[in-house]
C-alpha positions as semicolon CSV with decimal commas, in nm:
position;residue;x (nm);y (nm);z (nm)
1;M;0,313;-2,412;1,881
2;S;0,165;-2,131;1,670
3;G;0,031;-1,961;1,981
4;Q;0,368;-1,973;2,154
5;L;0,552;-1,830;1,852
6;Q;0,296;-1,553;1,808
7;A;0,313;-1,469;2,178
8;Q;0,690;-1,438;2,155
9;A;0,655;-1,204;1,857
10;A;0,403;-0,992;2,048
11;G;0,641;-0,979;2,344
12;V;0,928;-0,861;2,126
13;R;0,708;-0,588;1,979
14;E;0,603;-0,461;2,322
15;R;0,961;-0,465;2,454
16;A;1,090;-0,272;2,155
17;K;0,821;-0,006;2,195
18;A;0,871;0,018;2,571
19;E;1,252;0,040;2,549
20;G;1,262;0,257;2,238
21;R;1,517;0,039;2,062
22;R;1,546;-0,258;1,829
23;V;1,495;-0,589;2,009
24;E;1,574;-0,938;1,879
25;Q;1,470;-1,275;2,018
26;V;1,507;-1,641;1,929
27;L;1,178;-1,799;1,826
28;T;1,141;-2,141;1,983
29;T;0,857;-2,372;2,079
30;K;0,865;-2,727;2,215
31;G;1,243;-2,724;2,176
32;V;1,229;-2,641;1,803
33;S;1,399;-2,321;1,685
34;F;1,230;-2,115;1,413
35;G;1,509;-1,862;1,377
36;R;1,492;-1,510;1,517
37;I;1,246;-1,226;1,511
38;A;1,318;-0,857;1,565
39;A;1,112;-0,547;1,627
40;G;1,192;-0,180;1,581
41;P;1,115;0,101;1,829
42;D;0,786;0,166;1,650
43;G;0,680;-0,197;1,696
44;T;0,737;-0,299;1,334
45;L;0,836;-0,666;1,318
46;D;1,127;-0,787;1,106
47;Y;1,073;-1,146;0,986
48;G;1,394;-1,166;0,785
49;A;1,559;-1,420;1,015
50;V;1,249;-1,634;1,075
51;E;1,303;-1,993;0,957
52;G;1,075;-2,278;0,857
53;V;0,741;-2,104;0,904
54;D;0,537;-1,830;0,734
55;P;0,561;-1,470;0,862
56;D;0,225;-1,513;1,038
57;L;0,405;-1,769;1,259
58;T;0,131;-2,028;1,206
59;I;0,251;-2,387;1,204
60;R;0,105;-2,570;0,905
61;P;0,154;-2,942;0,969
62;F;-0,041;-3,078;0,670
63;G;0,077;-3,134;0,314
64;W;0,423;-3,224;0,188
65;K;0,526;-2,860;0,193
66;G;0,332;-2,770;0,505
67;H;0,068;-2,548;0,345
68;Q;-0,244;-2,628;0,550
69;A;-0,285;-2,537;0,915
70;T;-0,582;-2,750;1,016
71;L;-0,715;-3,098;0,963
72;R;-1,038;-2,946;0,836
73;D;-0,859;-2,742;0,569
74;M;-0,665;-3,050;0,457
75;A;-0,981;-3,262;0,438
76;E;-1,161;-2,993;0,239
77;E;-0,871;-2,967;-0,007
78;S;-0,842;-3,344;-0,043
79;L;-1,213;-3,386;-0,114
80;H;-1,175;-3,136;-0,397
81;I;-0,851;-3,266;-0,546
82;H;-0,913;-3,639;-0,519
83;Q;-1,292;-3,665;-0,545
84;G;-1,402;-3,350;-0,721
85;L;-1,624;-3,238;-0,433
86;L;-1,658;-2,872;-0,340
87;S;-1,752;-2,757;0,006
88;K;-2,027;-2,505;0,067
89;R;-1,763;-2,277;0,222
90;I;-1,574;-2,265;-0,108
91;Q;-1,891;-2,189;-0,305
92;L;-1,992;-1,907;-0,071
93;A;-1,641;-1,761;-0,076
94;V;-1,650;-1,759;-0,457
95;R;-1,992;-1,590;-0,441
96;D;-1,864;-1,324;-0,202
97;G;-1,551;-1,260;-0,409
98;T;-1,311;-1,362;-0,130
99;L;-1,183;-1,670;-0,318
100;D;-1,052;-1,699;-0,673
101;P;-1,277;-1,944;-0,860
102;G;-0,996;-2,035;-1,099
103;P;-0,883;-2,360;-0,932
104;Y;-1,243;-2,482;-0,900
105;G;-1,408;-2,413;-1,235
106;K;-1,580;-2,156;-1,453
107;G;-1,942;-2,203;-1,356
108;P;-2,169;-1,986;-1,139
109;W;-2,089;-1,978;-0,768
110;Y;-2,354;-2,238;-0,681
111;D;-2,204;-2,485;-0,932
112;V;-1,849;-2,364;-0,989
113;D;-1,726;-2,699;-1,121
114;E;-2,025;-2,730;-1,358
115;D;-2,111;-3,085;-1,259
116;G;-2,480;-3,016;-1,212
117;V;-2,466;-3,057;-0,833
118;S;-2,492;-2,751;-0,613
119;L;-2,463;-2,881;-0,258
120;E;-2,181;-3,137;-0,243
121;I;-2,014;-3,095;0,099
122;D;-2,184;-2,889;0,367
123;A;-2,023;-2,785;0,696
124;G;-2,170;-3,075;0,891
125;M;-2,035;-3,332;0,644
126;L;-1,688;-3,183;0,672
127;T;-1,712;-3,187;1,051
128;T;-1,787;-3,561;1,050
129;V;-1,484;-3,626;0,828
130;V;-1,263;-3,430;1,069
131;A;-1,411;-3,618;1,365
132;Y;-1,342;-3,954;1,198
133;L;-0,983;-3,866;1,110
134;A;-0,916;-3,730;1,458
135;Q;-1,022;-4,061;1,613
136;L;-0,792;-4,288;1,412
137;E;-0,532;-4,485;1,604
138;A;-0,183;-4,344;1,656
139;P;0,114;-4,521;1,496
140;V;0,348;-4,707;1,731
141;I;0,709;-4,819;1,760
142;R;0,728;-5,200;1,721
143;P;1,075;-5,338;1,796
144;P;1,152;-5,660;1,607
145;R;1,063;-5,987;1,779
146;D;1,365;-6,166;1,636
147;P;1,631;-6,159;1,913
148;G;1,897;-6,139;1,643
149;L;1,756;-5,806;1,524
150;L;1,680;-5,652;1,861
151;D;2,036;-5,538;1,931
152;A;2,060;-5,392;1,579
153;W;1,731;-5,208;1,637
154;A;1,863;-5,056;1,962
155;A;2,188;-4,954;1,792
156;G;1,989;-4,800;1,506
157;R;1,785;-4,593;1,748
158;S;2,106;-4,450;1,895
159;R;2,261;-4,389;1,553
160;F;1,945;-4,206;1,441
161;D;2,037;-3,942;1,698
162;E;2,414;-3,959;1,650
163;I;2,414;-3,894;1,276
164;G;2,174;-3,601;1,310
165;C;1,843;-3,738;1,181
166;S;1,662;-3,641;1,499
167;G;1,759;-3,276;1,452
168;C;1,466;-3,241;1,213
169;H;1,280;-3,568;1,269
170;V;1,231;-3,481;1,635
171;P;1,117;-3,806;1,798
172;T;0,866;-3,661;2,043
173;L;0,662;-3,343;2,071
174;E;0,456;-3,269;2,381
175;L;0,086;-3,197;2,339
176;D;-0,065;-2,984;2,615
177;D;-0,432;-3,001;2,519
178;P;-0,565;-3,310;2,337
179;K;-0,917;-3,170;2,281
180;L;-1,011;-3,068;1,926
181;D;-1,331;-2,892;1,825
182;A;-1,412;-3,054;1,491
183;R;-1,606;-2,744;1,383
184;Q;-1,431;-2,456;1,214
185;P;-1,502;-2,186;1,272
186;A;-1,691;-2,258;1,593
187;E;-2,035;-2,097;1,594
188;A;-2,177;-1,967;1,920
189;D;-2,530;-2,095;1,849
190;Q;-2,415;-2,454;1,791
191;A;-2,299;-2,715;2,038
192;A;-1,927;-2,787;2,040
193;F;-1,813;-3,111;1,877
194;I;-1,514;-3,200;2,092
195;I;-1,284;-3,491;2,011
196;D;-1,028;-3,596;2,270
197;V;-0,750;-3,732;2,050
198;A;-0,592;-3,899;2,353
199;K;-0,899;-4,101;2,443
200;D;-1,170;-4,110;2,175
201;G;-1,183;-4,357;1,889
202;D;-0,953;-4,642;1,797
203;G;-0,647;-4,738;2,001
204;P;-0,362;-4,723;2,052
205;K;-0,364;-4,353;2,140
206;I;-0,094;-4,099;2,217
207;E;0,098;-4,155;2,539
208;P;0,021;-3,965;2,861
209;K;0,331;-3,810;3,014
210;Y;0,212;-3,852;3,372
211;G;-0,007;-4,103;3,550
212;G;-0,243;-3,845;3,700
213;Y;-0,578;-3,725;3,573
214;V;-0,422;-3,399;3,450
215;T;-0,135;-3,459;3,210
216;S;0,020;-3,354;2,884
217;Y;0,077;-3,614;2,614
218;L;0,382;-3,741;2,426
219;V;0,337;-3,759;2,050
220;H;0,606;-3,975;1,889
221;L;0,575;-3,796;1,557
222;F;0,939;-3,782;1,443
223;S;0,897;-3,433;1,296
224;D;0,970;-3,076;1,403
225;L;0,671;-2,947;1,197
226;K;0,911;-2,704;1,034
227;R;0,996;-2,643;0,667
228;H;1,348;-2,708;0,538
229;D;1,541;-2,666;0,214
230;M;1,595;-3,022;0,089
231;G;1,814;-2,943;-0,212
232;D;1,776;-2,966;-0,588
233;A;1,736;-3,345;-0,605
234;L;1,400;-3,331;-0,427
235;A;1,276;-3,001;-0,566
236;T;0,927;-2,995;-0,714
237;P;0,880;-2,865;-1,071
238;A;0,739;-2,538;-0,935
239;P;0,682;-2,362;-0,603
240;Q;0,359;-2,424;-0,414
241;G;0,223;-2,076;-0,359
242;T;0,495;-1,890;-0,170
243;I;0,676;-2,210;-0,066
244;P;0,989;-2,261;-0,282
245;A;1,036;-2,574;-0,491
246;R;1,323;-2,699;-0,273
247;V;1,140;-2,653;0,056
248;F;0,940;-2,923;0,234
249;L;0,786;-2,983;0,574
250;T;0,980;-3,237;0,779
251;R;0,784;-3,550;0,701
252;P;0,650;-3,721;1,016
253;L;0,807;-4,067;1,029
254;W;0,553;-4,236;1,257
255;G;0,390;-4,519;1,063
256;L;0,678;-4,512;0,812
257;A;0,686;-4,891;0,765
258;E;0,337;-4,886;0,615
259;T;0,390;-4,606;0,363
260;A;0,622;-4,727;0,084
261;P;0,714;-4,600;-0,170
262;Y;0,873;-4,299;-0,008
263;L;0,917;-3,923;-0,059
264;H;0,660;-3,679;-0,195
265;D;0,648;-3,832;-0,541
266;G;0,711;-4,195;-0,450
267;R;1,044;-4,204;-0,630
268;A;1,222;-4,392;-0,348
269;P;1,127;-4,763;-0,335
270;T;1,327;-4,823;-0,016
271;V;1,412;-4,639;0,304
272;H;1,779;-4,635;0,197
273;D;1,690;-4,466;-0,132
274;A;1,485;-4,204;0,051
275;I;1,774;-4,121;0,286
276;V;2,023;-4,095;0,000
277;L;1,803;-3,843;-0,180
278;H;1,809;-3,604;0,116
279;G;2,004;-3,288;0,041
280;G;2,010;-2,922;0,133
281;E;1,983;-2,884;0,510
282;A;1,982;-3,264;0,546
283;T;2,312;-3,316;0,360
284;K;2,521;-3,352;0,676
285;A;2,295;-3,619;0,823
286;R;2,275;-3,803;0,491
287;D;2,653;-3,807;0,457
288;A;2,688;-3,930;0,816
289;Y;2,454;-4,218;0,733
290;L;2,652;-4,305;0,419
291;A;2,976;-4,294;0,620
292;L;2,854;-4,583;0,838
293;D;2,952;-4,934;0,747
294;E;2,677;-5,154;0,607
295;P;2,580;-5,307;0,944
296;G;2,555;-4,954;1,083
297;R;2,334;-4,835;0,798
298;A;2,123;-5,149;0,828
299;S;2,066;-5,082;1,198
300;V;1,925;-4,737;1,116
301;R;1,689;-4,892;0,862
302;I;1,581;-5,160;1,109
303;F;1,492;-4,888;1,357
304;L;1,304;-4,684;1,097
305;T;1,098;-4,983;0,987
306;S;0,987;-5,031;1,347
307;L;0,790;-4,707;1,312
308;S;0,472;-4,889;1,225
309;R;0,113;-4,952;1,331
310;E;-0,041;-5,197;1,573
311;P;-0,172;-5,502;1,383
312;K;-0,548;-5,538;1,370
313;L;-0,756;-5,850;1,338
314;F;-1,017;-5,830;1,063
315;V;-1,286;-6,096;1,053
316;P;-1,439;-6,135;0,706
């Protein structure tokens, strides 16, 4: 998605320079609109009408506010925040002066957090974490087995679209290339560590679009991977970097049934509570949900709680 957006921006720049006039174009990838971009005759880009993504047009699908672009970056951040472990990359960046040591500690570069341990997470360790995460099973949609609930589930799936939820919680995005190099950055003198997220690791996996050997894949993510203003009720106490307090990434809904409590701070004990707290750009869809009668609202919730995971048998 990032590559497609950046290619569109480059195309606008070249057109504007070639035609000697201002050129505007809609930014869109995989059916998701990210506003408009413009370029002047000198090739200068105007990002003023770009929506839901940073000016570098890089999709950042990780974190509640969409602040990390790669699984590796998210794993590295999580190891620091939740387990107090610093990667070698962070230490070397502090040493070289390319990273502010403030968030990590006040010690020397080789032990910034002053815990007496110099080498905590090297590049290979981080690569194995990325490889493990990339091979986890994909969430699934599990319609209820109770025949009395099946019709309500089907109605809820239709209402999810009708009331506007799927405008942001896009049910399916198409993945062209399922192969991920778990290294980052890739080094020419080292063998690639390729994970095929459509085949490797635990099942179930993402769904092939076609039956042939060459195919794209359908990822039932229920997100547009775009940031949206969610209103004052959900605002965080402060911005996260340049991302405003009211702005969040559209939360992927796959696996929703296994993730209560809901929302970024767990304030919503039920799916209904989470929907009611939507505001900002989601106000219209929220109000459409509340305008349904109770059986109608219940059908939406029944559908949402079918976004689950395949049961697994564990033998003690």
